[in-house]
Tab-separated table of C-alpha atoms in Angstrom:
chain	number	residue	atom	x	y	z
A	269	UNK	CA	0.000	0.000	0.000
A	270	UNK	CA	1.255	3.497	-0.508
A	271	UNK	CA	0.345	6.567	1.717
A	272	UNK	CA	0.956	10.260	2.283
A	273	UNK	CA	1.092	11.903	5.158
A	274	UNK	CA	1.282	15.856	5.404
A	275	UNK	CA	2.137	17.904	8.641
A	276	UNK	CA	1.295	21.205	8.743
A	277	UNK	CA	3.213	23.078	11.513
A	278	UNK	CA	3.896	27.002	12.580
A	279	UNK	CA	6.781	26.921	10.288
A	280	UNK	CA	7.063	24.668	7.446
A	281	UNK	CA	4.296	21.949	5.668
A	282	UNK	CA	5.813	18.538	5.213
A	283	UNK	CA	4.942	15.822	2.697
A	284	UNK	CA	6.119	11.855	3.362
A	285	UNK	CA	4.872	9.250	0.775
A	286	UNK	CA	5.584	5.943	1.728
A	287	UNK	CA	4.858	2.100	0.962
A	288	UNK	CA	3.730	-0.144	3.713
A	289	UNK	CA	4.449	-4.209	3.504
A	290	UNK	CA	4.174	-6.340	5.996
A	291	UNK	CA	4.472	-4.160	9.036
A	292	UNK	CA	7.877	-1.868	7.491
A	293	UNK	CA	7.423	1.541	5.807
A	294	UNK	CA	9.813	2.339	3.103
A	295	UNK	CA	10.197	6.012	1.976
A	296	UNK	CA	9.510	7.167	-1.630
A	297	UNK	CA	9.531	10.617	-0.903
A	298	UNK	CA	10.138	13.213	1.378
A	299	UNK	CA	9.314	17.076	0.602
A	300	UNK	CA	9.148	20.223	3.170
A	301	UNK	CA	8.599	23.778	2.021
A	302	UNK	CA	8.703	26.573	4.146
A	303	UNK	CA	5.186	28.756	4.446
A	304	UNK	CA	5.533	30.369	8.132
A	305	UNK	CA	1.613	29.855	8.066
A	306	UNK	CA	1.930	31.045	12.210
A	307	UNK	CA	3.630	34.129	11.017
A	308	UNK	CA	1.862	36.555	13.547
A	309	UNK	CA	-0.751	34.282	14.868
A	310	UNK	CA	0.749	35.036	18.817
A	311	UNK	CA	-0.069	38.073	18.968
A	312	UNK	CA	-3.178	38.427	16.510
A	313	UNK	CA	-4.441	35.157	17.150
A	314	UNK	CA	-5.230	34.721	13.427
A	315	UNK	CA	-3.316	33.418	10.278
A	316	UNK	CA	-2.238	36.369	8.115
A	317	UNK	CA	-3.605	35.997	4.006
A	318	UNK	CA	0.048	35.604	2.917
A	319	UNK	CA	0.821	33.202	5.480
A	320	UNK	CA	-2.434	31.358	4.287
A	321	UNK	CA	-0.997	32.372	0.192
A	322	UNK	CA	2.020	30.431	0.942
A	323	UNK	CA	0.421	27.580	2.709
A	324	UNK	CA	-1.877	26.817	0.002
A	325	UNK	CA	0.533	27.038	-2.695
A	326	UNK	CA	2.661	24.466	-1.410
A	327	UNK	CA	-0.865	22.564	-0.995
A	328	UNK	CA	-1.156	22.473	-4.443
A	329	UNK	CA	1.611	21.864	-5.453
A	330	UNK	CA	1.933	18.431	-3.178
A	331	UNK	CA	-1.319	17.782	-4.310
A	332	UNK	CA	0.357	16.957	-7.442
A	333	UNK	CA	3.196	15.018	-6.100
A	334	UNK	CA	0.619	12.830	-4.194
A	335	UNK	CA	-1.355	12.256	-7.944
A	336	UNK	CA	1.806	11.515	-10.062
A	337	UNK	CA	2.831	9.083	-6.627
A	338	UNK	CA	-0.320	6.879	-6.862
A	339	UNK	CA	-0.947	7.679	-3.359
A	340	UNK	CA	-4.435	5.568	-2.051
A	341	UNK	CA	-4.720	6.901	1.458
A	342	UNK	CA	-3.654	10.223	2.459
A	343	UNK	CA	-3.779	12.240	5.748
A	344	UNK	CA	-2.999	15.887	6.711
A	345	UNK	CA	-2.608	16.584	10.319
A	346	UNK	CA	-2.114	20.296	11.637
A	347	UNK	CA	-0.640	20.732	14.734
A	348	UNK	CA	-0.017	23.783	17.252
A	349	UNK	CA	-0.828	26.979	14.543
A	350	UNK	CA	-4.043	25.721	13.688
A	351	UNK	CA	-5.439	24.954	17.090
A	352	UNK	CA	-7.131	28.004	18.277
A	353	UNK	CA	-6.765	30.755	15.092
A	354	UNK	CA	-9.822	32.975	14.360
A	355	UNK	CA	-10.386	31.973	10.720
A	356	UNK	CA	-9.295	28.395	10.355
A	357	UNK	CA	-12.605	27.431	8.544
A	358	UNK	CA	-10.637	29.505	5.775
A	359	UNK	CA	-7.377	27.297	5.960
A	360	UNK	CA	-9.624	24.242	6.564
A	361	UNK	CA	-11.297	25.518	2.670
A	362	UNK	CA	-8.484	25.925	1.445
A	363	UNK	CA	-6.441	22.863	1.862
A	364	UNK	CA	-9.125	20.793	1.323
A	365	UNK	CA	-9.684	22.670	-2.339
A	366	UNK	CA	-6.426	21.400	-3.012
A	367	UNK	CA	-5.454	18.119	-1.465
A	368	UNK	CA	-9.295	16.699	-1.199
A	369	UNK	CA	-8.950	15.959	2.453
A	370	UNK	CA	-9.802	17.870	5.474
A	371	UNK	CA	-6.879	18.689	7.582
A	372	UNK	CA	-7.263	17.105	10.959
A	373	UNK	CA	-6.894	19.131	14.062
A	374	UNK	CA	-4.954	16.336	16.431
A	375	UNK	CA	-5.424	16.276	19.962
A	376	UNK	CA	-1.882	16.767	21.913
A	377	UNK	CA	-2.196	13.247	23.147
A	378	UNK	CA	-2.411	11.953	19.340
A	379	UNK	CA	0.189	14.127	18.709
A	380	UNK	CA	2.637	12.892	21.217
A	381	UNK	CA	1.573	8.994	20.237
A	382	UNK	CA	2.402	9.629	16.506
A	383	UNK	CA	5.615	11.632	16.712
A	384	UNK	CA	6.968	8.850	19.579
A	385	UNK	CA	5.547	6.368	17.003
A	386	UNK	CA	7.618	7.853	14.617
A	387	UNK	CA	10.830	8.935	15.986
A	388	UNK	CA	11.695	5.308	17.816
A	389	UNK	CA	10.758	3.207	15.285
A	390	UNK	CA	14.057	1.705	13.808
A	391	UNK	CA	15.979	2.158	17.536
A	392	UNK	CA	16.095	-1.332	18.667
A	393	UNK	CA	19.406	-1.532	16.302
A	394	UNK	CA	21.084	1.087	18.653
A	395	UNK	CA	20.317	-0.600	21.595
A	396	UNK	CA	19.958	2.802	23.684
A	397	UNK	CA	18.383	2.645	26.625
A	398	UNK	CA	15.266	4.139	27.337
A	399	UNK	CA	13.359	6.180	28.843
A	400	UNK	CA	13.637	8.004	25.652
A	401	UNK	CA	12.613	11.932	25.199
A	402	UNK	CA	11.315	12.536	22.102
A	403	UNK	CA	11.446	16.439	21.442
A	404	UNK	CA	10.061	17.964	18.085
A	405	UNK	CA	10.432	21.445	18.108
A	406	UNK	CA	8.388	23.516	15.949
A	407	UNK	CA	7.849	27.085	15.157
A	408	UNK	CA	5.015	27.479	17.752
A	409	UNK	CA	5.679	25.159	20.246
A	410	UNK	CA	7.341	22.064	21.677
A	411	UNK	CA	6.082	18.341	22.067
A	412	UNK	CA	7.775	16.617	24.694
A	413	UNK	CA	6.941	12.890	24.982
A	414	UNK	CA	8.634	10.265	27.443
A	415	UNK	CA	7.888	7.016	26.742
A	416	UNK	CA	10.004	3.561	26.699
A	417	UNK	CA	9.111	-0.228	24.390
A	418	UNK	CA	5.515	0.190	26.280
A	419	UNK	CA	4.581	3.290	24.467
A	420	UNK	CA	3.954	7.117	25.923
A	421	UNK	CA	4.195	7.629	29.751
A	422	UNK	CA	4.289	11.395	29.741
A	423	UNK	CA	3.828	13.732	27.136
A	424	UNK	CA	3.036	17.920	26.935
A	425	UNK	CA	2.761	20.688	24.701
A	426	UNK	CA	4.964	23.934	25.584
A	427	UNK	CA	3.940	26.810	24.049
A	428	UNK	CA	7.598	27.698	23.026
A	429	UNK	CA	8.902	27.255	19.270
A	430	UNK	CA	11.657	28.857	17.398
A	431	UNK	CA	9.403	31.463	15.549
A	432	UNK	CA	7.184	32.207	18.808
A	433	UNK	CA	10.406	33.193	20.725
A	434	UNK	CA	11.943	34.722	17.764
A	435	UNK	CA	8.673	36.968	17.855
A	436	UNK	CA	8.841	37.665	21.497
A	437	UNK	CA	12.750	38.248	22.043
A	438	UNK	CA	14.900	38.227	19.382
A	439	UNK	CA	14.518	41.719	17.428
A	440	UNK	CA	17.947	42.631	17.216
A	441	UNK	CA	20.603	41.863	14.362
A	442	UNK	CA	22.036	39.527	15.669
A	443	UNK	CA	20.442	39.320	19.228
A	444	UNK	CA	21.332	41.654	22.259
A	445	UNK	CA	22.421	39.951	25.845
A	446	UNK	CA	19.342	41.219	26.948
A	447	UNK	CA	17.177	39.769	24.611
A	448	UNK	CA	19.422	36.205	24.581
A	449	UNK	CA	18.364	36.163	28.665
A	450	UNK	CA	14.719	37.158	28.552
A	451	UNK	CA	14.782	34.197	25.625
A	452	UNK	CA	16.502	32.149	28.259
A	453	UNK	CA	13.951	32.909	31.130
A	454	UNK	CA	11.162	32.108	29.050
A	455	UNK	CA	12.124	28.678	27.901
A	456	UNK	CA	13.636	28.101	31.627
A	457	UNK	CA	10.667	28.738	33.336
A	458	UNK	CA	8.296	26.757	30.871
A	459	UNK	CA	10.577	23.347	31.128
A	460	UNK	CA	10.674	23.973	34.751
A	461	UNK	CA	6.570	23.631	35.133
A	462	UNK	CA	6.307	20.635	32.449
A	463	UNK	CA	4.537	17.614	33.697
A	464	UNK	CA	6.822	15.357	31.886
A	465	UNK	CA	9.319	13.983	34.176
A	466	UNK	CA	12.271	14.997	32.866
A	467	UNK	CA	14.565	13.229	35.667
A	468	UNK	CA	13.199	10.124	34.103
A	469	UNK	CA	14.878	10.483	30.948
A	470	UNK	CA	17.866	8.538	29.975
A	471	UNK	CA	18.092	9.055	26.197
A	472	UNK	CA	17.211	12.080	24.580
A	473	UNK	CA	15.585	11.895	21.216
A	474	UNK	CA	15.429	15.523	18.495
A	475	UNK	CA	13.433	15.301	15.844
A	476	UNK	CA	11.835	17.338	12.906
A	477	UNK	CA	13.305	20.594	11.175
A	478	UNK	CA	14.870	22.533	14.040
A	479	UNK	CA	16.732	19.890	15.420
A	480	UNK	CA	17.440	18.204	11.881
A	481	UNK	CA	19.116	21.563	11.126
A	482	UNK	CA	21.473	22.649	14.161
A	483	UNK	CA	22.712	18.820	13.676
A	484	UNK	CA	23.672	19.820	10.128
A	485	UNK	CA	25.228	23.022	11.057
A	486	UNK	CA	26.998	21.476	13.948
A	487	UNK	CA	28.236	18.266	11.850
A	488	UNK	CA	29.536	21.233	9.197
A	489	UNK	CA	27.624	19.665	6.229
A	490	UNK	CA	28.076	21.457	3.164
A	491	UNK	CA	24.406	20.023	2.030
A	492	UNK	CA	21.496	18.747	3.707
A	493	UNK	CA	22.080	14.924	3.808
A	494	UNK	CA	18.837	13.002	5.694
A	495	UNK	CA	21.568	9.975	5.196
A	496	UNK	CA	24.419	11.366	7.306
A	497	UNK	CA	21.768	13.299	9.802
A	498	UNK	CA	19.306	10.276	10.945
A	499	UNK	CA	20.366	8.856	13.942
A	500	UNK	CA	23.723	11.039	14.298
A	501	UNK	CA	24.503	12.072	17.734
A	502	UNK	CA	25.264	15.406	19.083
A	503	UNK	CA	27.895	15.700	21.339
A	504	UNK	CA	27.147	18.339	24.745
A	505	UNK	CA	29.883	20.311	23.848
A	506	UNK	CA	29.748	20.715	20.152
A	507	UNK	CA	25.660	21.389	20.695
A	508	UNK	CA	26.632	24.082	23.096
A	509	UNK	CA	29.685	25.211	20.031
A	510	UNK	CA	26.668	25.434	17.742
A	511	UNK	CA	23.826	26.719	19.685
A	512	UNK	CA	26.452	29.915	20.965
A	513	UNK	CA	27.019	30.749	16.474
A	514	UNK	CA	23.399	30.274	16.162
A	515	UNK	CA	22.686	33.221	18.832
A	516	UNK	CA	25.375	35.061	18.231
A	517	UNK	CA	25.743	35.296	14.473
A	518	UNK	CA	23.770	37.756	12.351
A	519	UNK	CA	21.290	36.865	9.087
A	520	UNK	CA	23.475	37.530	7.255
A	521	UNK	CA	26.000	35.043	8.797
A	522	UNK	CA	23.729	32.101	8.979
A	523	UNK	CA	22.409	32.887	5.569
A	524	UNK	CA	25.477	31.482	4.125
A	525	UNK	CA	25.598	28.461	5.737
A	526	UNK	CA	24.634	25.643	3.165
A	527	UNK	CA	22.745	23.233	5.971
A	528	UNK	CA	20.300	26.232	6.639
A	529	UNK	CA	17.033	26.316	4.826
A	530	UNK	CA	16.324	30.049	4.119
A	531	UNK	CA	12.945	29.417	6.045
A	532	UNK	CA	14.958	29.166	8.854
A	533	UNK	CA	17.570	31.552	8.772
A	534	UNK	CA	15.966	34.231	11.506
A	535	UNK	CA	14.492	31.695	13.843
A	536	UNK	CA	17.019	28.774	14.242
A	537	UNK	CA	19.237	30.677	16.835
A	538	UNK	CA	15.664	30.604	19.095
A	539	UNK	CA	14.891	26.996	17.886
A	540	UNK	CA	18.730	26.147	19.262
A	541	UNK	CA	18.297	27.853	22.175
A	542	UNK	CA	15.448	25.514	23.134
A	543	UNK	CA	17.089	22.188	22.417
A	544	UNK	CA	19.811	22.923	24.250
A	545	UNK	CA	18.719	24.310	27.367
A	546	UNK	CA	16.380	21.162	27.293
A	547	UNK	CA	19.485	19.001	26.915
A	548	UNK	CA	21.148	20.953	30.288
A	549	UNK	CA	17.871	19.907	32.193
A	550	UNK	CA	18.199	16.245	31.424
A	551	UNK	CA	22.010	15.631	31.188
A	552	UNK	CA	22.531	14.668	34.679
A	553	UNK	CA	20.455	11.636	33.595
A	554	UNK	CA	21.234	10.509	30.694
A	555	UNK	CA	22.997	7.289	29.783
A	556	UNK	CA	25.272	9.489	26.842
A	557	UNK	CA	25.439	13.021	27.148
A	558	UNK	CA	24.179	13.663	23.601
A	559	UNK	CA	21.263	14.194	21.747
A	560	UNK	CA	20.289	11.530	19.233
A	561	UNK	CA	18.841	12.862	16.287
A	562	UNK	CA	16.075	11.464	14.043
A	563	UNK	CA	15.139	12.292	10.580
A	564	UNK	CA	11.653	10.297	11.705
A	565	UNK	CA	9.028	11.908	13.203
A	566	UNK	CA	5.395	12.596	13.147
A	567	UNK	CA	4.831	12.257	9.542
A	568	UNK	CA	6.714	8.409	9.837
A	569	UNK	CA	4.327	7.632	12.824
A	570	UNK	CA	0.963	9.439	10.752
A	571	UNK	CA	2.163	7.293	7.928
A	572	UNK	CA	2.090	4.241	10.023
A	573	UNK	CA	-0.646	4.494	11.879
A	574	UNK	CA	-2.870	5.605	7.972
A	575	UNK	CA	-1.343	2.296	6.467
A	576	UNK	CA	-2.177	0.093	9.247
A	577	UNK	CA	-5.933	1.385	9.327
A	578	UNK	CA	-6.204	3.308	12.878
């Protein structure tokens, strides 16, 4: 069987098609474009028309990669942007128009199931121990999920991403002391009232674009390769190396750097910022000080979960 799955996030859209035999899925294709759809949304509480211009365009245009694919199932899941906006019934329209599916809304407990879902399948070969951390950091906010071979045993949304700090702190070019602390505070003080049990965690698992990216920069690839970034680990030191450029380097600076998507150039020194001081919360407990990073994530576990019928 071959499925799609789309995920639809505060920063970029992302496309997986996959086949499904006998209980494995094997990738055909992978696509992401870059549509800042939550562009404003905190402090407007509504998606802005060229935020929903972009979105829809890159709706269309995997709605022809999906055709051309043979695709027979497809679902599109939106995530933390979508949520609570003013005028969604105009992004639901919309995407529908063009993929001929409604997007689904997921619940943060269907979230956390899918992206775990996702991001551990394959780990058995690595034999790290668990309790793992999965942490997909997105443009609005955070999913932490702790879970071991059982399944979820924790799991919480933070409403911190790298383009909802970006928007609250980091106006300057390239970002002032000041601004780098009240950043700091803010993620601080959300990790500190999380539910999730972060003493419990023994592996810690990054997935999606954020994390996908500061692993390039910090590996110093001179292209995107999913090959060389899916399951590499991330030393504590050269994290903190690359997390200290990301803050401190200008637009310009970054912009040059191969490994960054130009989607991501102003927000990935926030998006670092969170990974890493969510790294210094757990390291005391962890069986490698490192972050493990995985190139699956959500859209894997959607994918799964669409070809096995739940």
């Amino acid at each position: 069987m071959r499925v799609a799955a789309v995920d639809c996030g505060t920063n970029s859209i992302r496309l997986l098609i996959a086949d499904y035999a006998d209980g494995v899925l094997t990738e055909v294709d992978r696509q992401m474009r870059i549509v800042r759809l939550g562009q404003g949304v905190d402090s407007t509480g509504a998606f802005a028309p060229e935020a929903l211009a972009r979105t829809f365009e890159a709706c269309a245009e995997y709605a022809g990669i999906v055709r051309a694919a043979g695709v027979e199932r497809l679902r599109f899941v939106a995530t933390s942007a979508a949520r609570d906006v003013s005028n969604r019934d105009e992004f639901f329209a919309g995407v529908s128009e063009r993929l001929g599916v409604e997007p689904d809304i997921i619940s943060g407990a269907e979230e956390a199931s899918l992206s775990f879902r996702g991001a551990t399948s394959g780990l058995a070969a690595l034999e790290v121990p668990g309790p793992y951390l999965v942490a997909d950091i997105g443009g609005g906010s955070t999913e932490l999920v702790l879970g071991d071979a059982g399944g979820v045993l924790a799991a919480e949304s933070l409403d911190m991403g790298s383009v909802r700090m970006t928007e609250r702190h980091l106006h300057s070019d390239p970002a002032s002391i000041e601004e780098m602390r009240a950043a700091t505070k803010d993620v601080d003080a959300l990790l500190e009232a999380t539910t999730v049990p972060l003493s419990e965690v023994r592996c810690l698992i990054g997935v999606a674009g954020t994390v996908t990216t500061v692993a390039a920069v910090a590996l110093q690839l001179t292209e995107y390769d999913p090959g060389v970034i899916h399951h590499a680990r991330i030393p504590a030191p050269l994290l903190l190396d690359t997390t200290s450029w990301l803050m401190g380097s200008t637009r310009a600076e970054r912009s040059v750097v191969p490994a960054i998507h130009p989607g991501r150039v102003d927000v990935i020194g926030a998006g670092a910022l969170i990974l890493q001081r969510l790294h210094d919360r757990v390291a005391d407990g962890l069986a490698y000080d490192e972050v493990l990073v995985s190139e699956h994530d959500i859209l894997d576990g959607v994918a799964l979960a669409l070809a096995a019928g739940e």
